[in-house]
Structure formats: structure tokens, C-alpha cells
Amino acid sequence: MPNNRLLAKEEVATYSGMLLDAALEQGGAERVLEVREQLDFVLRTYRGNADLREALGNPAYSPEQRHTLAVSVFDGIDPLAVSVIAVMAERGDLDKLSSTVNAYRNAAEEKLGVAVVDVTTVVALDDHLREVITEKLSVDLGKKVVLREHIDASILGGIIMSTNGKRIDASVASELEHARIVLKEENDGGEC
């Protein structure tokens, strides 16, 4: 008899695999990446709302009530994502949501032969800079790169790039923070 971890791993693989296969069948690579983005939104929403987590995992609700609640909460989200989230809620498996989303991301990138890179800047990238970043990252990662662009004025300038848990932070805000820390550590109260 398999242990609980093995069973949980198989369930995660089943949820993410079903979703990936359905997305590929419905619209190929573009659809897979759309579902990936929707799953990221669902995960952020779920993690960021304790009341939602409690309600969707509440054993006092029947499986049908948890299913219905998930469908209504995520109304407007991609129907493929909602269908899997609702089944997970119904079965009391939302504790596996993060693992399922990660498994989907990894499987999607492997299946498509791409690396999805989140790029955060203060202003939108122009076509030339987008092309330069994409080409450089493609060489570095050895895969075709798909950029997900974000704008965040709080970084002040520069760029932040992340993919698969790796992050390069070349933002002005982080450089200023680093300088502040270095100056504070080196300030020994001596001469000015």
C-alpha cells in the first residue's frame, strides 16, 4: 500500500496532467500559457484570503457545497482551471493547490519546451528591449523564452527577472537597500 506522500504526489500529477492535456487539446501552447496565468491568479487569491481557505476546506460543508462555492468564487476564471479547483474543493484536496499549480507550470514548460520568465520594470518594455531580453535569456536557459511582463513603479528603475524559483533583482530599489545595509554595517561611529 502506497504511503500518503506517494498518494498525494499521484493526485497532484493527476490534477495537473488532466488540466495540461485539456488545455493542449483546446488550444495548444497559447491555451496552456493562459491556463498557467489563471492558475497563478487562483493560487494568489487562495493564499491571500484566510476566510476563503477556511470556507473551501470546511468539512462542515458537504462536498457539493464546497464545489459550488469554488465555482462561484472563481466565476470569471478560465473554465478549465475552475473545473479542477472545484473538484479539488469537493474532495477536500485544496491543500494540494500549490503543488498542483507548480506541477502544471513545470509540466507545461517541459511539454512546450519553453521557459516562462516574469520580468518586472517601471515602464513597459519596448519591442527592441523585449527582443534583446528574450534572446539573451534563450541562450542562457537553452530554451525558447516567453516573457510575462509586469510594471511596478516601486522598484524605481532597473529590472527584476524570475523563473522557476530563480530571481535576478537589478532594480534601483534593491540596490539602494543593499547600499543602505552596507553603509550601516560599515559605520562604526568613527570619524566623519
PDB file of C-alpha atoms in Angstrom:
ATOM      1  CA  MET A   1       0.000   0.000   0.000  1.00  0.00           C
ATOM      2  CA  PRO A   2       1.482   3.382  -1.022  1.00  0.00           C
ATOM      3  CA  ASN A   3       2.250   5.897   1.687  1.00  0.00           C
ATOM      4  CA  ASN A   4       0.390   9.212   1.980  1.00  0.00           C
ATOM      5  CA  ARG A   5       3.132  11.237   0.266  1.00  0.00           C
ATOM      6  CA  LEU A   6       3.142   8.964  -2.747  1.00  0.00           C
ATOM      7  CA  LEU A   7      -0.640   9.098  -2.939  1.00  0.00           C
ATOM      8  CA  ALA A   8      -0.616  12.915  -2.645  1.00  0.00           C
ATOM      9  CA  LYS A   9       2.038  13.120  -5.365  1.00  0.00           C
ATOM     10  CA  GLU A  10      -0.077  10.942  -7.647  1.00  0.00           C
ATOM     11  CA  GLU A  11      -3.152  13.091  -7.001  1.00  0.00           C
ATOM     12  CA  VAL A  12      -1.189  16.263  -7.803  1.00  0.00           C
ATOM     13  CA  ALA A  13       0.104  14.664 -11.011  1.00  0.00           C
ATOM     14  CA  THR A  14      -3.443  13.646 -11.946  1.00  0.00           C
ATOM     15  CA  TYR A  15      -4.894  17.142 -11.393  1.00  0.00           C
ATOM     16  CA  SER A  16      -2.079  18.929 -13.231  1.00  0.00           C
ATOM     17  CA  GLY A  17      -1.938  16.335 -16.013  1.00  0.00           C
ATOM     18  CA  MET A  18      -5.684  16.483 -16.674  1.00  0.00           C
ATOM     19  CA  LEU A  19      -5.527  20.251 -16.841  1.00  0.00           C
ATOM     20  CA  LEU A  20      -2.497  20.300 -19.143  1.00  0.00           C
ATOM     21  CA  ASP A  21      -3.966  17.720 -21.525  1.00  0.00           C
ATOM     22  CA  ALA A  22      -7.282  19.575 -21.721  1.00  0.00           C
ATOM     23  CA  ALA A  23      -5.565  22.931 -22.317  1.00  0.00           C
ATOM     24  CA  LEU A  24      -3.375  21.461 -25.067  1.00  0.00           C
ATOM     25  CA  GLU A  25      -6.384  19.844 -26.712  1.00  0.00           C
ATOM     26  CA  GLN A  26      -8.452  23.044 -26.574  1.00  0.00           C
ATOM     27  CA  GLY A  27      -5.910  25.493 -27.899  1.00  0.00           C
ATOM     28  CA  GLY A  28      -2.326  24.366 -27.936  1.00  0.00           C
ATOM     29  CA  ALA A  29       0.558  26.306 -26.432  1.00  0.00           C
ATOM     30  CA  GLU A  30      -1.311  29.592 -26.161  1.00  0.00           C
ATOM     31  CA  ARG A  31      -4.131  27.970 -24.195  1.00  0.00           C
ATOM     32  CA  VAL A  32      -1.650  26.198 -21.904  1.00  0.00           C
ATOM     33  CA  LEU A  33       0.006  29.507 -21.041  1.00  0.00           C
ATOM     34  CA  GLU A  34      -3.366  31.216 -20.488  1.00  0.00           C
ATOM     35  CA  VAL A  35      -4.376  28.493 -18.020  1.00  0.00           C
ATOM     36  CA  ARG A  36      -0.981  28.832 -16.313  1.00  0.00           C
ATOM     37  CA  GLU A  37      -1.615  32.532 -15.761  1.00  0.00           C
ATOM     38  CA  GLN A  38      -5.109  31.850 -14.424  1.00  0.00           C
ATOM     39  CA  LEU A  39      -3.791  29.227 -12.011  1.00  0.00           C
ATOM     40  CA  ASP A  40      -1.240  31.721 -10.694  1.00  0.00           C
ATOM     41  CA  PHE A  41      -4.098  34.160 -10.022  1.00  0.00           C
ATOM     42  CA  VAL A  42      -6.182  31.476  -8.285  1.00  0.00           C
ATOM     43  CA  LEU A  43      -3.236  30.483  -6.095  1.00  0.00           C
ATOM     44  CA  ARG A  44      -2.509  34.103  -5.103  1.00  0.00           C
ATOM     45  CA  THR A  45      -6.190  34.635  -4.291  1.00  0.00           C
ATOM     46  CA  TYR A  46      -6.417  31.428  -2.285  1.00  0.00           C
ATOM     47  CA  ARG A  47      -3.217  32.103  -0.337  1.00  0.00           C
ATOM     48  CA  GLY A  48      -4.175  35.710   0.316  1.00  0.00           C
ATOM     49  CA  ASN A  49      -7.612  35.064   1.776  1.00  0.00           C
ATOM     50  CA  ALA A  50      -7.822  33.103   5.035  1.00  0.00           C
ATOM     51  CA  ASP A  51     -11.633  33.182   5.033  1.00  0.00           C
ATOM     52  CA  LEU A  52     -11.705  31.653   1.559  1.00  0.00           C
ATOM     53  CA  ARG A  53      -9.255  28.899   2.560  1.00  0.00           C
ATOM     54  CA  GLU A  54     -11.324  28.128   5.641  1.00  0.00           C
ATOM     55  CA  ALA A  55     -14.609  28.035   3.741  1.00  0.00           C
ATOM     56  CA  LEU A  56     -13.339  25.870   0.885  1.00  0.00           C
ATOM     57  CA  GLY A  57     -11.728  23.420   3.299  1.00  0.00           C
ATOM     58  CA  ASN A  58     -14.519  23.369   5.866  1.00  0.00           C
ATOM     59  CA  PRO A  59     -15.568  19.750   6.491  1.00  0.00           C
ATOM     60  CA  ALA A  60     -18.921  21.008   7.824  1.00  0.00           C
ATOM     61  CA  TYR A  61     -19.857  21.829   4.225  1.00  0.00           C
ATOM     62  CA  SER A  62     -20.858  18.956   2.009  1.00  0.00           C
ATOM     63  CA  PRO A  63     -18.635  18.147  -0.966  1.00  0.00           C
ATOM     64  CA  GLU A  64     -21.322  19.580  -3.253  1.00  0.00           C
ATOM     65  CA  GLN A  65     -21.402  22.840  -1.247  1.00  0.00           C
ATOM     66  CA  ARG A  66     -17.599  23.193  -1.448  1.00  0.00           C
ATOM     67  CA  HIS A  67     -17.770  22.502  -5.200  1.00  0.00           C
ATOM     68  CA  THR A  68     -20.484  25.126  -5.687  1.00  0.00           C
ATOM     69  CA  LEU A  69     -18.619  27.633  -3.532  1.00  0.00           C
ATOM     70  CA  ALA A  70     -15.406  27.199  -5.553  1.00  0.00           C
ATOM     71  CA  VAL A  71     -17.299  27.643  -8.826  1.00  0.00           C
ATOM     72  CA  SER A  72     -18.982  30.829  -7.598  1.00  0.00           C
ATOM     73  CA  VAL A  73     -15.828  32.321  -6.013  1.00  0.00           C
ATOM     74  CA  PHE A  74     -13.772  31.788  -9.148  1.00  0.00           C
ATOM     75  CA  ASP A  75     -16.527  32.749 -11.590  1.00  0.00           C
ATOM     76  CA  GLY A  76     -14.868  34.538 -14.493  1.00  0.00           C
ATOM     77  CA  ILE A  77     -11.689  32.478 -14.275  1.00  0.00           C
ATOM     78  CA  ASP A  78     -10.797  30.070 -17.041  1.00  0.00           C
ATOM     79  CA  PRO A  79     -13.387  27.247 -17.030  1.00  0.00           C
ATOM     80  CA  LEU A  80     -10.689  24.551 -17.167  1.00  0.00           C
ATOM     81  CA  ALA A  81      -8.999  25.935 -14.065  1.00  0.00           C
ATOM     82  CA  VAL A  82     -12.327  26.342 -12.262  1.00  0.00           C
ATOM     83  CA  SER A  83     -13.363  22.771 -13.019  1.00  0.00           C
ATOM     84  CA  VAL A  84     -10.187  21.351 -11.457  1.00  0.00           C
ATOM     85  CA  ILE A  85     -10.300  23.751  -8.473  1.00  0.00           C
ATOM     86  CA  ALA A  86     -13.938  22.818  -7.851  1.00  0.00           C
ATOM     87  CA  VAL A  87     -13.150  19.092  -7.897  1.00  0.00           C
ATOM     88  CA  MET A  88     -10.240  19.670  -5.528  1.00  0.00           C
ATOM     89  CA  ALA A  89     -12.529  21.627  -3.170  1.00  0.00           C
ATOM     90  CA  GLU A  90     -15.185  18.929  -3.383  1.00  0.00           C
ATOM     91  CA  ARG A  91     -12.652  16.234  -2.476  1.00  0.00           C
ATOM     92  CA  GLY A  92     -11.002  18.307   0.257  1.00  0.00           C
ATOM     93  CA  ASP A  93      -7.751  18.459  -1.715  1.00  0.00           C
ATOM     94  CA  LEU A  94      -7.117  22.210  -1.814  1.00  0.00           C
ATOM     95  CA  ASP A  95      -4.145  21.688   0.483  1.00  0.00           C
ATOM     96  CA  LYS A  96      -2.533  20.357  -2.722  1.00  0.00           C
ATOM     97  CA  LEU A  97      -3.308  23.502  -4.745  1.00  0.00           C
ATOM     98  CA  SER A  98       0.196  24.965  -4.548  1.00  0.00           C
ATOM     99  CA  SER A  99       1.789  21.646  -5.531  1.00  0.00           C
ATOM    100  CA  THR A 100      -0.705  21.224  -8.369  1.00  0.00           C
ATOM    101  CA  VAL A 101      -0.008  24.702  -9.751  1.00  0.00           C
ATOM    102  CA  ASN A 102       3.754  24.104  -9.550  1.00  0.00           C
ATOM    103  CA  ALA A 103       3.406  20.714 -11.225  1.00  0.00           C
ATOM    104  CA  TYR A 104       1.312  22.295 -14.001  1.00  0.00           C
ATOM    105  CA  ARG A 105       3.887  25.075 -14.523  1.00  0.00           C
ATOM    106  CA  ASN A 106       6.765  22.599 -14.746  1.00  0.00           C
ATOM    107  CA  ALA A 107       4.930  20.135 -16.975  1.00  0.00           C
ATOM    108  CA  ALA A 108       3.675  22.903 -19.263  1.00  0.00           C
ATOM    109  CA  GLU A 109       7.123  24.412 -19.699  1.00  0.00           C
ATOM    110  CA  GLU A 110       8.657  20.990 -20.330  1.00  0.00           C
ATOM    111  CA  LYS A 111       5.942  19.948 -22.786  1.00  0.00           C
ATOM    112  CA  LEU A 112       6.173  23.236 -24.704  1.00  0.00           C
ATOM    113  CA  GLY A 113       9.970  23.427 -24.484  1.00  0.00           C
ATOM    114  CA  VAL A 114       9.807  26.964 -23.097  1.00  0.00           C
ATOM    115  CA  ALA A 115      10.813  28.883 -20.007  1.00  0.00           C
ATOM    116  CA  VAL A 116       8.319  31.435 -18.740  1.00  0.00           C
ATOM    117  CA  VAL A 117      10.181  34.399 -17.271  1.00  0.00           C
ATOM    118  CA  ASP A 118       8.483  37.090 -15.192  1.00  0.00           C
ATOM    119  CA  VAL A 119      10.007  40.486 -15.993  1.00  0.00           C
ATOM    120  CA  THR A 120       9.218  43.492 -13.803  1.00  0.00           C
ATOM    121  CA  THR A 121      10.128  47.027 -14.837  1.00  0.00           C
ATOM    122  CA  VAL A 122       8.960  50.572 -14.038  1.00  0.00           C
ATOM    123  CA  VAL A 123       7.735  51.196 -17.592  1.00  0.00           C
ATOM    124  CA  ALA A 124       6.594  48.856 -20.335  1.00  0.00           C
ATOM    125  CA  LEU A 125       9.331  47.209 -22.385  1.00  0.00           C
ATOM    126  CA  ASP A 126       9.705  48.430 -25.936  1.00  0.00           C
ATOM    127  CA  ASP A 127       9.967  45.906 -28.761  1.00  0.00           C
ATOM    128  CA  HIS A 128      13.766  46.204 -29.046  1.00  0.00           C
ATOM    129  CA  LEU A 129      14.416  45.659 -25.332  1.00  0.00           C
ATOM    130  CA  ARG A 130      11.904  42.786 -25.255  1.00  0.00           C
ATOM    131  CA  GLU A 131      13.769  41.135 -28.133  1.00  0.00           C
ATOM    132  CA  VAL A 132      17.196  41.646 -26.502  1.00  0.00           C
ATOM    133  CA  ILE A 133      15.992  40.201 -23.173  1.00  0.00           C
ATOM    134  CA  THR A 134      14.282  37.252 -24.861  1.00  0.00           C
ATOM    135  CA  GLU A 135      17.325  36.386 -26.976  1.00  0.00           C
ATOM    136  CA  LYS A 136      19.758  36.665 -24.041  1.00  0.00           C
ATOM    137  CA  LEU A 137      17.576  34.549 -21.761  1.00  0.00           C
ATOM    138  CA  SER A 138      17.016  31.959 -24.503  1.00  0.00           C
ATOM    139  CA  VAL A 139      20.777  31.498 -24.824  1.00  0.00           C
ATOM    140  CA  ASP A 140      21.282  31.413 -21.042  1.00  0.00           C
ATOM    141  CA  LEU A 141      18.415  28.988 -20.377  1.00  0.00           C
ATOM    142  CA  GLY A 142      18.781  26.887 -23.521  1.00  0.00           C
ATOM    143  CA  LYS A 143      15.071  27.166 -24.276  1.00  0.00           C
ATOM    144  CA  LYS A 144      12.624  29.393 -26.056  1.00  0.00           C
ATOM    145  CA  VAL A 145      11.588  32.125 -23.606  1.00  0.00           C
ATOM    146  CA  VAL A 146       8.122  33.522 -23.038  1.00  0.00           C
ATOM    147  CA  LEU A 147       8.091  36.803 -21.119  1.00  0.00           C
ATOM    148  CA  ARG A 148       5.352  37.725 -18.663  1.00  0.00           C
ATOM    149  CA  GLU A 149       5.722  41.447 -18.229  1.00  0.00           C
ATOM    150  CA  HIS A 150       4.796  43.358 -15.087  1.00  0.00           C
ATOM    151  CA  ILE A 151       5.024  47.065 -14.296  1.00  0.00           C
ATOM    152  CA  ASP A 152       5.852  48.139 -10.737  1.00  0.00           C
ATOM    153  CA  ALA A 153       6.761  51.768 -10.008  1.00  0.00           C
ATOM    154  CA  SER A 154       8.021  50.821  -6.538  1.00  0.00           C
ATOM    155  CA  ILE A 155      11.235  49.318  -7.974  1.00  0.00           C
ATOM    156  CA  LEU A 156      12.210  52.880  -9.090  1.00  0.00           C
ATOM    157  CA  GLY A 157      14.169  51.620 -12.114  1.00  0.00           C
ATOM    158  CA  GLY A 158      16.108  48.641 -13.396  1.00  0.00           C
ATOM    159  CA  ILE A 159      14.661  45.175 -13.859  1.00  0.00           C
ATOM    160  CA  ILE A 160      13.658  42.086 -11.902  1.00  0.00           C
ATOM    161  CA  MET A 161      13.539  38.717 -13.659  1.00  0.00           C
ATOM    162  CA  SER A 162      12.429  35.409 -12.208  1.00  0.00           C
ATOM    163  CA  THR A 163      11.786  31.899 -13.434  1.00  0.00           C
ATOM    164  CA  ASN A 164      11.457  28.539 -11.700  1.00  0.00           C
ATOM    165  CA  GLY A 165      12.340  29.891  -8.287  1.00  0.00           C
ATOM    166  CA  LYS A 166      15.412  31.788  -9.513  1.00  0.00           C
ATOM    167  CA  ARG A 167      15.420  35.568  -9.261  1.00  0.00           C
ATOM    168  CA  ILE A 168      17.693  38.300 -10.595  1.00  0.00           C
ATOM    169  CA  ASP A 169      16.969  41.624  -8.927  1.00  0.00           C
ATOM    170  CA  ALA A 170      18.728  44.512 -10.633  1.00  0.00           C
ATOM    171  CA  SER A 171      16.200  47.102  -9.512  1.00  0.00           C
ATOM    172  CA  VAL A 172      17.193  50.512  -8.218  1.00  0.00           C
ATOM    173  CA  ALA A 173      15.178  49.899  -5.040  1.00  0.00           C
ATOM    174  CA  SER A 174      17.127  46.741  -4.175  1.00  0.00           C
ATOM    175  CA  GLU A 175      20.472  48.412  -4.991  1.00  0.00           C
ATOM    176  CA  LEU A 176      19.586  51.317  -2.689  1.00  0.00           C
ATOM    177  CA  GLU A 177      18.582  48.894   0.059  1.00  0.00           C
ATOM    178  CA  HIS A 178      21.827  46.973  -0.374  1.00  0.00           C
ATOM    179  CA  ALA A 179      23.832  50.224  -0.177  1.00  0.00           C
ATOM    180  CA  ARG A 180      21.939  51.245   2.963  1.00  0.00           C
ATOM    181  CA  ILE A 181      22.761  47.917   4.638  1.00  0.00           C
ATOM    182  CA  VAL A 182      26.440  48.083   3.652  1.00  0.00           C
ATOM    183  CA  LEU A 183      26.761  51.656   4.877  1.00  0.00           C
ATOM    184  CA  LYS A 184      25.030  50.815   8.143  1.00  0.00           C
ATOM    185  CA  GLU A 185      27.305  47.808   8.744  1.00  0.00           C
ATOM    186  CA  GLU A 186      30.457  49.749   7.881  1.00  0.00           C
ATOM    187  CA  ASN A 187      29.547  52.740  10.021  1.00  0.00           C
ATOM    188  CA  ASP A 188      31.461  52.126  13.211  1.00  0.00           C
ATOM    189  CA  GLY A 189      30.820  55.542  14.724  1.00  0.00           C
ATOM    190  CA  GLY A 190      34.321  56.810  13.896  1.00  0.00           C
ATOM    191  CA  GLU A 191      35.400  59.956  12.121  1.00  0.00           C
ATOM    192  CA  CYS A 192      33.093  61.633   9.616  1.00  0.00           C
TER     193      CYS A 192
END
